[in-house]
């Protein structure tokens, strides 16, 4: 029988049901006097080569050029249809880093967040921030979302906001990659560039974004909202409620360690917190860039280097090629992951310093 049985069809909701199309094609070819042959697997899926003169069994390699691969009839079709930007966020695959696995004797995998529509895990944060603000009645149709960012969160917010009819105004340091600024403007964001400054200065990009949002709220119109990715724990919640469970499931609920850098700290804290709750033995480690103080916080419990005296701390940040990671202050999001719910046990077990040279060589 060239066609799968009804039982076979019913038992395979995820297989491509191409029998009707192929059946029609077969009948057309037969009326043209061309030979056809179809085979089905035990699961009822077609395993045929479509060639110039018809369809030949896979086991009988044709000499004529293939017009279609047999793999085409094995493609699963029961995949969700995403609803706009938000429907494409999440569900990124794991990719094994074979060279590192071979070098360490361990299976090392990376979560491919770069496949998210905005290019990184900040898409999850943007989606959560907007959803939470809407639920709290803080975002109204046509409103403008303000954010201070080194670029990545701004891109994600711009894409997520555009899909829901909001505008975005981004404030960022002027020493960031020009490609980020160009992308933001192409996506429709207003961009204000400011000189790098300490977080204690009114001219720091986060403080400027907050002030602009406050000023916009005082004017007639649909209003404004300050996303505040550093202190808004919707950031942490996005990863605690979604990224963490997703990663745990993809690993077959068998994971030894989770290593992550930190900017706002939301990803490391959220994923790490979830993993610790479902499996306290999972080792959570911060990979911190040169010049950042977060390493010192995890290892020594303070946000200054051991050789410095308390109360005489000065900003002594070492420049780095890394953008968007490393920080000289403790955010609400990072703090959410420092301890778990079980008696205050460490939520972040360890930290390592990573120099620019090491990052480049990796």
Tab-separated table of C-alpha atoms in Angstrom:
chain	number	residue	atom	x	y	z
A	1	UNK	CA	0.000	0.000	0.000
A	2	UNK	CA	1.547	3.312	-1.028
A	3	UNK	CA	-0.299	5.279	1.630
A	4	UNK	CA	0.000	5.122	5.429
A	5	UNK	CA	-2.862	3.418	7.181
A	6	UNK	CA	-5.328	5.495	9.163
A	7	UNK	CA	-3.892	3.988	12.340
A	8	UNK	CA	-0.381	4.991	11.300
A	9	UNK	CA	-1.543	8.505	10.494
A	10	UNK	CA	-3.372	8.851	13.787
A	11	UNK	CA	-0.335	7.678	15.747
A	12	UNK	CA	1.995	10.189	14.118
A	13	UNK	CA	0.699	13.722	14.665
A	14	UNK	CA	4.214	15.099	14.170
A	15	UNK	CA	4.930	13.587	10.725
A	16	UNK	CA	4.390	15.501	7.525
A	17	UNK	CA	1.226	14.294	5.879
A	18	UNK	CA	2.258	14.491	2.267
A	19	UNK	CA	0.411	11.438	0.997
A	20	UNK	CA	-2.351	13.488	-0.618
A	21	UNK	CA	0.059	15.693	-2.535
A	22	UNK	CA	2.279	12.773	-3.515
A	23	UNK	CA	-0.756	10.736	-4.444
A	24	UNK	CA	-1.922	13.467	-6.774
A	25	UNK	CA	1.575	13.750	-8.215
A	26	UNK	CA	1.740	9.995	-8.694
A	27	UNK	CA	-1.535	9.991	-10.610
A	28	UNK	CA	-0.371	12.863	-12.812
A	29	UNK	CA	2.876	11.057	-13.603
A	30	UNK	CA	1.031	7.843	-14.371
A	31	UNK	CA	-1.248	9.624	-16.825
A	32	UNK	CA	1.906	10.881	-18.513
A	33	UNK	CA	3.159	7.324	-18.849
A	34	UNK	CA	6.037	7.747	-16.418
A	35	UNK	CA	6.906	5.014	-13.891
A	36	UNK	CA	6.358	5.711	-10.221
A	37	UNK	CA	7.099	3.808	-7.053
A	38	UNK	CA	6.471	4.702	-3.433
A	39	UNK	CA	7.562	3.098	-0.189
A	40	UNK	CA	6.524	3.830	3.361
A	41	UNK	CA	8.342	3.194	6.598
A	42	UNK	CA	6.790	1.279	9.467
A	43	UNK	CA	5.833	4.626	10.931
A	44	UNK	CA	3.933	5.554	7.791
A	45	UNK	CA	6.315	8.250	6.544
A	46	UNK	CA	7.313	8.422	2.889
A	47	UNK	CA	10.893	7.504	1.982
A	48	UNK	CA	10.936	8.295	-1.711
A	49	UNK	CA	13.199	10.193	-4.098
A	50	UNK	CA	11.399	12.597	-6.379
A	51	UNK	CA	13.298	12.501	-9.659
A	52	UNK	CA	12.790	13.636	-13.183
A	53	UNK	CA	10.813	10.528	-14.162
A	54	UNK	CA	8.815	10.022	-11.008
A	55	UNK	CA	9.329	8.754	-7.480
A	56	UNK	CA	11.798	5.977	-6.767
A	57	UNK	CA	12.428	4.085	-3.517
A	58	UNK	CA	15.232	5.296	-1.268
A	59	UNK	CA	16.840	1.875	-1.383
A	60	UNK	CA	17.212	2.098	-5.162
A	61	UNK	CA	19.478	5.160	-5.726
A	62	UNK	CA	18.419	6.989	-8.874
A	63	UNK	CA	20.871	8.105	-11.506
A	64	UNK	CA	18.842	11.152	-12.458
A	65	UNK	CA	19.371	14.391	-10.499
A	66	UNK	CA	17.278	14.725	-7.353
A	67	UNK	CA	14.615	17.381	-7.384
A	68	UNK	CA	13.800	16.915	-3.698
A	69	UNK	CA	15.411	15.223	-0.732
A	70	UNK	CA	13.715	12.309	1.039
A	71	UNK	CA	14.353	14.252	4.234
A	72	UNK	CA	11.642	16.664	3.164
A	73	UNK	CA	8.976	14.093	3.899
A	74	UNK	CA	10.311	13.558	7.426
A	75	UNK	CA	10.025	17.165	8.600
A	76	UNK	CA	7.822	17.506	11.697
A	77	UNK	CA	4.964	19.920	11.215
A	78	UNK	CA	3.402	20.066	14.647
A	79	UNK	CA	5.368	23.098	15.769
A	80	UNK	CA	3.749	26.155	17.356
A	81	UNK	CA	2.930	29.146	15.196
A	82	UNK	CA	4.526	32.141	16.890
A	83	UNK	CA	2.461	35.248	17.449
A	84	UNK	CA	4.663	38.159	16.441
A	85	UNK	CA	7.929	38.928	18.201
A	86	UNK	CA	6.962	37.447	21.559
A	87	UNK	CA	6.011	34.149	19.955
A	88	UNK	CA	9.590	33.671	18.756
A	89	UNK	CA	11.257	34.345	22.100
A	90	UNK	CA	12.549	31.311	23.975
A	91	UNK	CA	13.044	27.721	22.967
A	92	UNK	CA	16.609	28.273	21.765
A	93	UNK	CA	18.607	25.063	21.249
A	94	UNK	CA	21.669	23.762	23.049
A	95	UNK	CA	24.825	23.343	20.983
A	96	UNK	CA	27.645	21.067	22.109
A	97	UNK	CA	31.070	22.719	21.963
A	98	UNK	CA	32.901	19.642	20.738
A	99	UNK	CA	36.442	20.991	21.062
A	100	UNK	CA	35.860	21.992	24.684
A	101	UNK	CA	34.175	18.689	25.455
A	102	UNK	CA	37.166	16.823	24.063
A	103	UNK	CA	39.645	19.047	25.911
A	104	UNK	CA	37.930	18.691	29.292
A	105	UNK	CA	36.516	15.194	29.136
A	106	UNK	CA	33.145	16.696	30.007
A	107	UNK	CA	30.153	17.467	27.845
A	108	UNK	CA	30.108	21.249	27.383
A	109	UNK	CA	27.021	22.788	25.806
A	110	UNK	CA	26.064	26.385	25.065
A	111	UNK	CA	22.571	27.844	24.924
A	112	UNK	CA	22.145	29.492	21.530
A	113	UNK	CA	20.411	32.690	22.622
A	114	UNK	CA	21.908	34.405	19.585
A	115	UNK	CA	19.144	32.682	17.603
A	116	UNK	CA	16.509	34.766	19.396
A	117	UNK	CA	14.991	37.457	17.127
A	118	UNK	CA	16.894	40.262	18.857
A	119	UNK	CA	20.124	38.283	18.974
A	120	UNK	CA	20.435	37.551	22.696
A	121	UNK	CA	18.672	36.569	25.921
A	122	UNK	CA	17.606	40.185	26.478
A	123	UNK	CA	14.582	39.379	24.313
A	124	UNK	CA	13.244	37.364	27.243
A	125	UNK	CA	13.798	40.300	29.583
A	126	UNK	CA	12.119	42.795	27.257
A	127	UNK	CA	9.108	40.529	26.858
A	128	UNK	CA	8.778	40.074	30.636
A	129	UNK	CA	9.284	43.747	31.485
A	130	UNK	CA	6.570	44.833	29.060
A	131	UNK	CA	4.154	42.107	30.166
A	132	UNK	CA	4.627	42.948	33.856
A	133	UNK	CA	4.266	46.689	33.235
A	134	UNK	CA	1.052	46.113	31.307
A	135	UNK	CA	-0.335	43.876	34.051
A	136	UNK	CA	0.476	46.535	36.639
A	137	UNK	CA	-1.247	49.236	34.587
A	138	UNK	CA	2.008	51.157	34.077
A	139	UNK	CA	2.032	50.931	30.282
A	140	UNK	CA	-0.716	52.433	28.161
A	141	UNK	CA	-1.296	52.290	24.377
A	142	UNK	CA	1.091	54.559	22.509
A	143	UNK	CA	3.377	55.094	25.508
A	144	UNK	CA	7.138	55.511	25.206
A	145	UNK	CA	9.488	53.121	26.994
A	146	UNK	CA	12.743	54.687	28.181
A	147	UNK	CA	15.820	52.645	28.980
A	148	UNK	CA	19.493	53.116	29.781
A	149	UNK	CA	21.454	50.358	28.078
A	150	UNK	CA	24.766	49.469	26.478
A	151	UNK	CA	22.698	48.401	23.497
A	152	UNK	CA	21.485	44.809	23.687
A	153	UNK	CA	18.490	45.388	25.946
A	154	UNK	CA	17.624	48.458	23.904
A	155	UNK	CA	17.456	46.394	20.729
A	156	UNK	CA	15.263	43.772	22.385
A	157	UNK	CA	12.962	46.395	23.895
A	158	UNK	CA	12.640	48.196	20.573
A	159	UNK	CA	11.587	45.019	18.775
A	160	UNK	CA	9.239	43.870	21.527
A	161	UNK	CA	7.700	47.320	21.934
A	162	UNK	CA	7.162	47.857	18.211
A	163	UNK	CA	5.175	44.630	18.052
A	164	UNK	CA	2.814	46.034	20.682
A	165	UNK	CA	2.554	49.617	19.476
A	166	UNK	CA	4.945	51.286	21.934
A	167	UNK	CA	7.792	53.669	21.166
A	168	UNK	CA	11.269	53.337	22.648
A	169	UNK	CA	13.838	55.960	23.642
A	170	UNK	CA	17.270	54.544	24.438
A	171	UNK	CA	20.084	56.309	26.288
A	172	UNK	CA	23.502	54.692	25.955
A	173	UNK	CA	27.203	55.504	26.405
A	174	UNK	CA	28.857	56.892	23.290
A	175	UNK	CA	31.728	54.403	23.468
A	176	UNK	CA	29.633	51.393	22.490
A	177	UNK	CA	29.767	49.679	19.099
A	178	UNK	CA	28.398	51.931	16.377
A	179	UNK	CA	26.553	48.935	14.908
A	180	UNK	CA	24.304	48.875	17.976
A	181	UNK	CA	23.354	52.509	17.522
A	182	UNK	CA	22.671	51.984	13.827
A	183	UNK	CA	20.532	48.915	14.527
A	184	UNK	CA	18.498	50.715	17.175
A	185	UNK	CA	17.733	53.599	14.857
A	186	UNK	CA	16.843	51.289	11.986
A	187	UNK	CA	14.429	49.451	14.261
A	188	UNK	CA	12.751	52.763	15.093
A	189	UNK	CA	14.209	53.738	18.472
A	190	UNK	CA	15.170	57.267	19.440
A	191	UNK	CA	18.776	57.161	20.656
A	192	UNK	CA	20.533	59.613	22.960
A	193	UNK	CA	24.297	59.176	23.394
A	194	UNK	CA	26.043	60.397	26.542
A	195	UNK	CA	29.614	60.359	27.782
A	196	UNK	CA	30.489	57.446	30.119
A	197	UNK	CA	30.110	58.438	33.765
A	198	UNK	CA	29.846	56.935	37.236
A	199	UNK	CA	26.425	55.680	38.314
A	200	UNK	CA	26.536	58.354	41.026
A	201	UNK	CA	26.560	61.076	38.364
A	202	UNK	CA	23.314	62.559	36.996
A	203	UNK	CA	24.852	62.207	33.525
A	204	UNK	CA	25.179	58.404	33.756
A	205	UNK	CA	23.137	56.866	30.945
A	206	UNK	CA	20.759	55.073	33.333
A	207	UNK	CA	20.086	58.259	35.298
A	208	UNK	CA	19.527	60.237	32.103
A	209	UNK	CA	16.992	57.663	30.885
A	210	UNK	CA	15.164	57.796	34.216
A	211	UNK	CA	15.023	61.597	34.109
A	212	UNK	CA	13.732	61.655	30.532
A	213	UNK	CA	10.998	59.179	31.474
A	214	UNK	CA	9.953	61.322	34.430
A	215	UNK	CA	9.814	64.413	32.229
A	216	UNK	CA	7.744	62.597	29.601
A	217	UNK	CA	5.286	61.439	32.248
A	218	UNK	CA	4.693	65.066	33.187
A	219	UNK	CA	3.650	66.008	29.672
A	220	UNK	CA	0.209	65.439	28.094
A	221	UNK	CA	0.018	62.250	26.085
A	222	UNK	CA	-0.003	58.473	26.464
A	223	UNK	CA	2.727	58.598	29.079
A	224	UNK	CA	6.081	56.931	29.540
A	225	UNK	CA	7.666	54.028	31.376
A	226	UNK	CA	11.233	53.553	32.624
A	227	UNK	CA	12.183	49.912	32.023
A	228	UNK	CA	15.082	49.973	34.535
A	229	UNK	CA	16.625	46.639	33.549
A	230	UNK	CA	19.240	46.774	36.320
A	231	UNK	CA	16.832	47.123	39.244
A	232	UNK	CA	13.568	45.856	37.753
A	233	UNK	CA	13.316	42.236	38.914
A	234	UNK	CA	11.127	41.346	35.945
A	235	UNK	CA	14.589	40.725	34.497
A	236	UNK	CA	15.369	38.054	37.113
A	237	UNK	CA	11.861	36.620	36.838
A	238	UNK	CA	12.159	36.112	33.060
A	239	UNK	CA	15.072	33.739	33.585
A	240	UNK	CA	13.869	32.146	36.813
A	241	UNK	CA	10.462	31.320	35.320
A	242	UNK	CA	11.462	30.543	31.742
A	243	UNK	CA	15.139	30.219	30.833
A	244	UNK	CA	16.004	28.108	33.871
A	245	UNK	CA	13.212	25.527	33.456
A	246	UNK	CA	13.860	25.427	29.712
A	247	UNK	CA	17.566	24.702	30.199
A	248	UNK	CA	16.882	22.086	32.873
A	249	UNK	CA	14.458	20.277	30.600
A	250	UNK	CA	16.792	20.392	27.596
A	251	UNK	CA	19.565	18.830	29.680
A	252	UNK	CA	17.306	15.955	30.645
A	253	UNK	CA	17.239	17.191	34.248
A	254	UNK	CA	20.910	16.273	34.521
A	255	UNK	CA	23.235	19.255	34.810
A	256	UNK	CA	26.462	19.596	36.788
A	257	UNK	CA	27.363	23.256	36.334
A	258	UNK	CA	26.090	26.523	34.885
A	259	UNK	CA	28.601	29.229	33.918
A	260	UNK	CA	27.569	32.732	32.886
A	261	UNK	CA	28.854	36.294	32.777
A	262	UNK	CA	26.817	39.110	34.312
A	263	UNK	CA	25.825	42.650	33.438
A	264	UNK	CA	22.546	43.319	35.195
A	265	UNK	CA	22.938	39.833	36.680
A	266	UNK	CA	19.422	38.781	35.744
A	267	UNK	CA	20.343	35.722	33.675
A	268	UNK	CA	22.946	34.317	36.059
A	269	UNK	CA	20.744	34.969	39.085
A	270	UNK	CA	17.479	33.756	37.586
A	271	UNK	CA	18.776	30.587	35.960
A	272	UNK	CA	21.108	29.850	38.863
A	273	UNK	CA	18.372	30.306	41.450
A	274	UNK	CA	16.033	27.931	39.613
A	275	UNK	CA	18.721	25.285	39.133
A	276	UNK	CA	19.679	25.420	42.808
A	277	UNK	CA	16.070	24.885	43.830
A	278	UNK	CA	15.517	21.832	41.631
A	279	UNK	CA	19.017	20.408	42.140
A	280	UNK	CA	21.092	21.959	44.965
A	281	UNK	CA	24.200	20.176	43.714
A	282	UNK	CA	24.369	22.204	40.495
A	283	UNK	CA	27.491	24.392	40.579
A	284	UNK	CA	26.730	27.996	39.565
A	285	UNK	CA	29.748	30.046	38.504
A	286	UNK	CA	30.215	33.674	37.438
A	287	UNK	CA	32.696	34.358	34.626
A	288	UNK	CA	33.591	38.005	35.221
A	289	UNK	CA	35.396	40.366	32.861
A	290	UNK	CA	38.501	42.308	33.798
A	291	UNK	CA	37.798	45.457	35.786
A	292	UNK	CA	34.423	44.277	37.105
A	293	UNK	CA	33.741	44.164	40.845
A	294	UNK	CA	31.255	41.283	40.784
A	295	UNK	CA	34.032	38.684	41.104
A	296	UNK	CA	35.094	40.281	44.372
A	297	UNK	CA	31.511	40.270	45.652
A	298	UNK	CA	31.112	36.533	45.044
A	299	UNK	CA	34.570	35.495	46.286
A	300	UNK	CA	35.210	38.025	49.069
A	301	UNK	CA	31.743	39.336	49.874
A	302	UNK	CA	32.615	42.944	49.050
A	303	UNK	CA	32.543	45.080	45.925
A	304	UNK	CA	36.152	46.264	46.174
A	305	UNK	CA	39.500	44.594	45.662
A	306	UNK	CA	41.091	43.032	48.790
A	307	UNK	CA	44.094	45.366	48.619
A	308	UNK	CA	41.880	48.431	49.000
A	309	UNK	CA	40.789	49.813	52.345
A	310	UNK	CA	37.087	50.107	53.011
A	311	UNK	CA	35.694	53.642	52.680
A	312	UNK	CA	38.584	54.650	50.414
A	313	UNK	CA	37.290	52.840	47.369
A	314	UNK	CA	37.816	54.726	44.136
A	315	UNK	CA	36.528	53.993	40.694
A	316	UNK	CA	39.489	52.190	39.130
A	317	UNK	CA	37.779	50.319	36.344
A	318	UNK	CA	40.100	48.650	33.851
A	319	UNK	CA	38.946	49.080	30.290
A	320	UNK	CA	37.720	45.977	28.485
A	321	UNK	CA	36.656	45.090	24.973
A	322	UNK	CA	33.577	43.375	26.411
A	323	UNK	CA	30.325	45.325	26.189
A	324	UNK	CA	27.272	44.866	28.373
A	325	UNK	CA	28.895	42.673	31.033
A	326	UNK	CA	30.799	43.495	34.201
A	327	UNK	CA	29.690	46.020	36.810
A	328	UNK	CA	30.989	48.066	39.735
A	329	UNK	CA	27.802	47.931	41.770
A	330	UNK	CA	25.329	45.395	43.111
A	331	UNK	CA	21.953	45.366	41.364
A	332	UNK	CA	18.642	44.050	42.647
A	333	UNK	CA	18.732	41.378	39.955
A	334	UNK	CA	22.217	40.110	40.809
A	335	UNK	CA	21.354	40.164	44.513
A	336	UNK	CA	18.382	37.891	43.821
A	337	UNK	CA	20.777	35.098	42.949
A	338	UNK	CA	23.387	35.447	45.676
A	339	UNK	CA	21.454	33.196	48.053
A	340	UNK	CA	18.807	30.550	47.547
A	341	UNK	CA	15.693	29.832	49.603
A	342	UNK	CA	17.284	26.995	51.557
A	343	UNK	CA	18.721	28.643	54.614
A	344	UNK	CA	20.691	31.286	52.756
A	345	UNK	CA	23.046	28.860	51.048
A	346	UNK	CA	25.168	30.394	48.279
A	347	UNK	CA	23.200	30.804	45.075
A	348	UNK	CA	26.408	31.567	43.161
A	349	UNK	CA	29.098	29.117	44.202
A	350	UNK	CA	32.181	30.576	42.578
A	351	UNK	CA	33.594	33.192	40.248
A	352	UNK	CA	36.503	33.312	37.831
A	353	UNK	CA	38.205	36.297	36.238
A	354	UNK	CA	38.409	36.286	32.460
A	355	UNK	CA	40.833	38.664	30.760
A	356	UNK	CA	40.238	40.120	27.323
A	357	UNK	CA	43.129	38.019	26.021
A	358	UNK	CA	41.615	34.816	27.385
A	359	UNK	CA	38.253	35.705	25.894
A	360	UNK	CA	39.813	36.336	22.485
A	361	UNK	CA	41.792	33.099	22.563
A	362	UNK	CA	38.690	31.120	23.500
